[in-house]
Coordinates of C-alpha atoms in Angstrom, one line a residue:
Chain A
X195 CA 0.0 0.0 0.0
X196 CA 1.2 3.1 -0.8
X197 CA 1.7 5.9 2.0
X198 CA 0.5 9.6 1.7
X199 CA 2.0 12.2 3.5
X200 CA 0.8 16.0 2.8
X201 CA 2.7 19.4 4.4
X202 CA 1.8 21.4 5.6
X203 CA -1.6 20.4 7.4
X204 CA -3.1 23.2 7.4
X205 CA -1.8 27.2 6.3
X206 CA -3.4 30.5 6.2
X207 CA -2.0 33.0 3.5
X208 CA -2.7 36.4 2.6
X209 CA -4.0 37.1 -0.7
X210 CA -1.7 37.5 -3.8
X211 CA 0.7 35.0 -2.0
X212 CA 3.1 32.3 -3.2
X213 CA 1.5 28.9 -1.7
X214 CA 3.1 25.4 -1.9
X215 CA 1.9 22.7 -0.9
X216 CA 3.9 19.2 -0.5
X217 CA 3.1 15.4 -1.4
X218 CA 5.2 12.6 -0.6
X219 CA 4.5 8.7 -1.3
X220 CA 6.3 5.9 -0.3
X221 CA 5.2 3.5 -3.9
X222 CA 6.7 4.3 -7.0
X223 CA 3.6 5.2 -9.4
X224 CA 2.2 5.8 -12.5
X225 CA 0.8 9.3 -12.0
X226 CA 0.0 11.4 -8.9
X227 CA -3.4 13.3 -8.8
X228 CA -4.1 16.0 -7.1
X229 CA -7.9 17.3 -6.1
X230 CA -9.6 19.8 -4.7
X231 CA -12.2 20.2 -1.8
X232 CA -14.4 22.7 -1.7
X233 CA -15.7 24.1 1.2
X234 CA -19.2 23.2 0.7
X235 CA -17.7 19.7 0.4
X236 CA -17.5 19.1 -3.2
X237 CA -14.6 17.0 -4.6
X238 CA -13.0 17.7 -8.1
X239 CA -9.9 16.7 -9.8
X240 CA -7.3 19.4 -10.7
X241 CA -4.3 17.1 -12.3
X242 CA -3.5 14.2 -12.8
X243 CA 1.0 14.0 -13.8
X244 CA 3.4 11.9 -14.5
X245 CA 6.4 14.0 -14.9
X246 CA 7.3 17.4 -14.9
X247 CA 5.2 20.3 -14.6
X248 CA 1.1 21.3 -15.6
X249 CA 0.1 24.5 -15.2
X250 CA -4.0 25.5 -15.0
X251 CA -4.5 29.4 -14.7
X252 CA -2.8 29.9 -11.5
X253 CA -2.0 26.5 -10.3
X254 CA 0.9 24.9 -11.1
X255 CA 1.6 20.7 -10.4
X256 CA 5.2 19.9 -10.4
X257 CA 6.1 15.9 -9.1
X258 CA 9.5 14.6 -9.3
X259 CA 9.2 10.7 -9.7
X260 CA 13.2 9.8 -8.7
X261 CA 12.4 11.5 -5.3
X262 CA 8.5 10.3 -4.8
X263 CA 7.4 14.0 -4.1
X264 CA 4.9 16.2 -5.6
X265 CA 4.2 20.2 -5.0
X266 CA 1.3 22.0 -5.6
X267 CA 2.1 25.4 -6.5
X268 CA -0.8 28.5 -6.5
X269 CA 0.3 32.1 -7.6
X270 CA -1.2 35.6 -6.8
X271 CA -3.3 33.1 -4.2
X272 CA -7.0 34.6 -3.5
X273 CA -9.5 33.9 -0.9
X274 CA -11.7 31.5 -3.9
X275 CA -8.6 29.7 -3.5
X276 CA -9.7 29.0 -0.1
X277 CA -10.4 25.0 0.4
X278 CA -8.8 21.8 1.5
X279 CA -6.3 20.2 -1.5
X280 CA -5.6 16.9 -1.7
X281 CA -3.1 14.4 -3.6
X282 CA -3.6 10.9 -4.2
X283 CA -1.3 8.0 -5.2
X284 CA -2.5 4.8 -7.0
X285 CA -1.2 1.4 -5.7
X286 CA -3.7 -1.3 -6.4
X287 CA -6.2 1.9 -5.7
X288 CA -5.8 5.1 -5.2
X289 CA -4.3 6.5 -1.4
X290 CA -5.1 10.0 -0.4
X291 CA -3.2 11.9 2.0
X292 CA -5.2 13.4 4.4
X293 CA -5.4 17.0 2.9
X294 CA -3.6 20.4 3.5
X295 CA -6.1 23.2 4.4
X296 CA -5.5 26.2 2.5
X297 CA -7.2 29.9 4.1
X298 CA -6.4 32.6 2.3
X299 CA -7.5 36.2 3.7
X300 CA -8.3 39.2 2.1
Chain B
X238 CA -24.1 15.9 -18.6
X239 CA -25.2 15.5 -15.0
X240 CA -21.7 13.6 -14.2
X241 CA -22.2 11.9 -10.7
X242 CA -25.3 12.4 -8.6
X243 CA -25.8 10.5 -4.8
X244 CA -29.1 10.6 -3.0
X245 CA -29.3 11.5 -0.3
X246 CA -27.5 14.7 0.7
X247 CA -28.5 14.3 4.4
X248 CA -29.6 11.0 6.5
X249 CA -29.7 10.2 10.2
X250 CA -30.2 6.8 10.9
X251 CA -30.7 4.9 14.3
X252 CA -28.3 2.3 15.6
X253 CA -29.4 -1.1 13.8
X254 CA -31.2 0.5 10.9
X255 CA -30.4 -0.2 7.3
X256 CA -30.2 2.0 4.2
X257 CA -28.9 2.0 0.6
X258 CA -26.8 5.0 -0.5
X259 CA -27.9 5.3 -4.6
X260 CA -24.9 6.7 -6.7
X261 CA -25.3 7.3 -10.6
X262 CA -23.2 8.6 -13.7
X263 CA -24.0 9.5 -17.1
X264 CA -20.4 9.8 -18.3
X265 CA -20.6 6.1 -19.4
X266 CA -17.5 5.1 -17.0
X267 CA -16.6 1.6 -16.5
X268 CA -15.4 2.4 -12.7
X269 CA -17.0 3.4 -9.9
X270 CA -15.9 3.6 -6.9
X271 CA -17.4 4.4 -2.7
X272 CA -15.3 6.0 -0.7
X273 CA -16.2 7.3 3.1
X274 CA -14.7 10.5 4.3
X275 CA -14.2 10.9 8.4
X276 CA -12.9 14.1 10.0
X277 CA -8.8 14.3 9.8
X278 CA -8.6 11.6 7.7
X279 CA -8.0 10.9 4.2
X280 CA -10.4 8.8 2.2
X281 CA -11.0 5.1 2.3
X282 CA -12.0 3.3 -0.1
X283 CA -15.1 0.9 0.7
X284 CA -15.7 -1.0 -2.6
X285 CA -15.2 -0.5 -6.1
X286 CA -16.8 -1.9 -9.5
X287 CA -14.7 -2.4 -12.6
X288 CA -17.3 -3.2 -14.7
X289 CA -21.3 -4.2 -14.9
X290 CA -21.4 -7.2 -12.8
X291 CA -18.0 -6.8 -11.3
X292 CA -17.2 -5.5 -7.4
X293 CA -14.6 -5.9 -4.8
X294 CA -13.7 -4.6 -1.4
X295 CA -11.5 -1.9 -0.7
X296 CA -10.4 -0.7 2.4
X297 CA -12.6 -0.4 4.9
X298 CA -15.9 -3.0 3.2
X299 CA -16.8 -4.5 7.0
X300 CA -20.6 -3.3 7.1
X301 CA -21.2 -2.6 3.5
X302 CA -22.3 -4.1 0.4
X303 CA -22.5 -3.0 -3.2
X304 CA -23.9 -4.3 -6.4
X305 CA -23.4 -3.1 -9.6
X306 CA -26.4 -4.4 -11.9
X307 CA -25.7 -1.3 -14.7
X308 CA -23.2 1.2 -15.8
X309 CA -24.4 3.5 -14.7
X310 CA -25.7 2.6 -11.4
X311 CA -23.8 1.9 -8.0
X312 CA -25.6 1.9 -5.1
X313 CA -23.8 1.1 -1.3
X314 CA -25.7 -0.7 1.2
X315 CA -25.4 -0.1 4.8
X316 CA -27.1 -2.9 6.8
X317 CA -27.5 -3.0 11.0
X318 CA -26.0 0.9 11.2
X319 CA -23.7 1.7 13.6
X320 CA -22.1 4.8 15.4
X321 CA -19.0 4.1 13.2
X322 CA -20.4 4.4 10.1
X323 CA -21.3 8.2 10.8
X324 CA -19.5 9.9 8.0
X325 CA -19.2 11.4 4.7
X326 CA -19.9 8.8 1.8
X327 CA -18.7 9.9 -1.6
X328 CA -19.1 8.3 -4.6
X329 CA -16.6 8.8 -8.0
X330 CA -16.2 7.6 -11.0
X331 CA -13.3 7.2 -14.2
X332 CA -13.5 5.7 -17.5
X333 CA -10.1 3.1 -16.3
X334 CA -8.7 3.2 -13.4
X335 CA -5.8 5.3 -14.5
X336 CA -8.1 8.3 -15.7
X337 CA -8.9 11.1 -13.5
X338 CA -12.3 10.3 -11.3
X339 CA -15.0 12.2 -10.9
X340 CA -16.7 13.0 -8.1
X341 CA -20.6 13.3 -6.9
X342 CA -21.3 15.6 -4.3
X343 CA -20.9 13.5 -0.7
X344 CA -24.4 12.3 1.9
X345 CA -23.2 13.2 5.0
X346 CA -25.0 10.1 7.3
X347 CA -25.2 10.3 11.0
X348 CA -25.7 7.3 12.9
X349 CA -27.4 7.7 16.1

């Protein structure tokens, strides 16, 4: 089974800055996926990588297979950002971490 | 498209009672898949169906059951509830099991 770790827990930013966010697994893997939480509770998929880098709008997904770590990267952050992020690595199924929760204040 | 729809949003149930979570997708996916969500933690999966016809357990299946008797229908049964079982059930779906999934919106059950 494939272990999940996410850093930081949880972190409060101020809007328009840098965040990161950190994803380690223990499995080697196909692809990482990394998914998003609204508030309200809704789940939905932001990437799914390989290798390298995807960028969507202001999020960027970077994953380094060699070291088994991930980052989630969100520039000029703003409060809509606001919301718990999650990655998930596929061993026979998919392991999630348990989530890094992301406040970003006006 | 609809994508992934659960029913209910909302149950409480009493110790000992039974109830089946529905879950449907429209996105003609061969996987679906039940995971529960507690507070802190990540999700677990219950069960998951590879196909019409096809389930297995995940990781947490003690006090469930599933059948999958269509595409696009996979509905989670919860027989003699108990306090553990209060949680968030989501259901999600993907074409293989390699593909992104796609999630319906969660029934939060409490278990009284």
């Amino acid at each position: 089974k494939n272990e999940v770790e996410q850093s930081p827990q949880n972190l409060t930013a101020q809007e328009g800055e840098f965040i990161t966010i950190n994803c380690s697994y223990s499995v080697g893997i196909s692809a990482l996926h990394w998914l998003q939480q609204h508030p309200g509770g809704g789940i939905v998929s932001l990437f799914m990588l390989s290798s390298g880098k995807k960028k969507h709008g202001r999020l960027i997904a970077t994953i380094n297979i060699q070291e088994k770590h991930s980052s989630l990267h969100i520039t000029a952050s703003h409060p809509r950002d606001s919301a718990v992020y999650i990655c998930a690595a596929p061993s026979y199924q998919l392991t999630f971490g348990k989530g890094t929760k992301l406040s970003v204040i006006p | 498209n609809a994508g992934v729809t659960q029913t209910p949003k909302f149950r409480i149930l009493k110790i000992g009672q039974s109830m089946t979570l529905q879950c449907t997708q429209d996105m003609n996916h061969n996987y679906m898949y039940w995971y529960r969500q507690d507070p802190g933690m990540g999700l677990k999966l219950i069960y998951y169906s590879v196909g019409a016809g096809i389930t297995d357990k995940g990781e947490v299946p003690n006090g469930y059951n599933v059948s999958r008797s269509t595409t696009e229908d996979f509905p989670l049964r919860l027989e003699l509830a108990a306090p553990s079982q209060t949680s968030v059930y989501f259901c999600a779906s993907s074409y293989l099991s390699t593909n992104e999934q796609f999630f319906g919106p969660g029934t939060r059950l409490t278990v009284l």
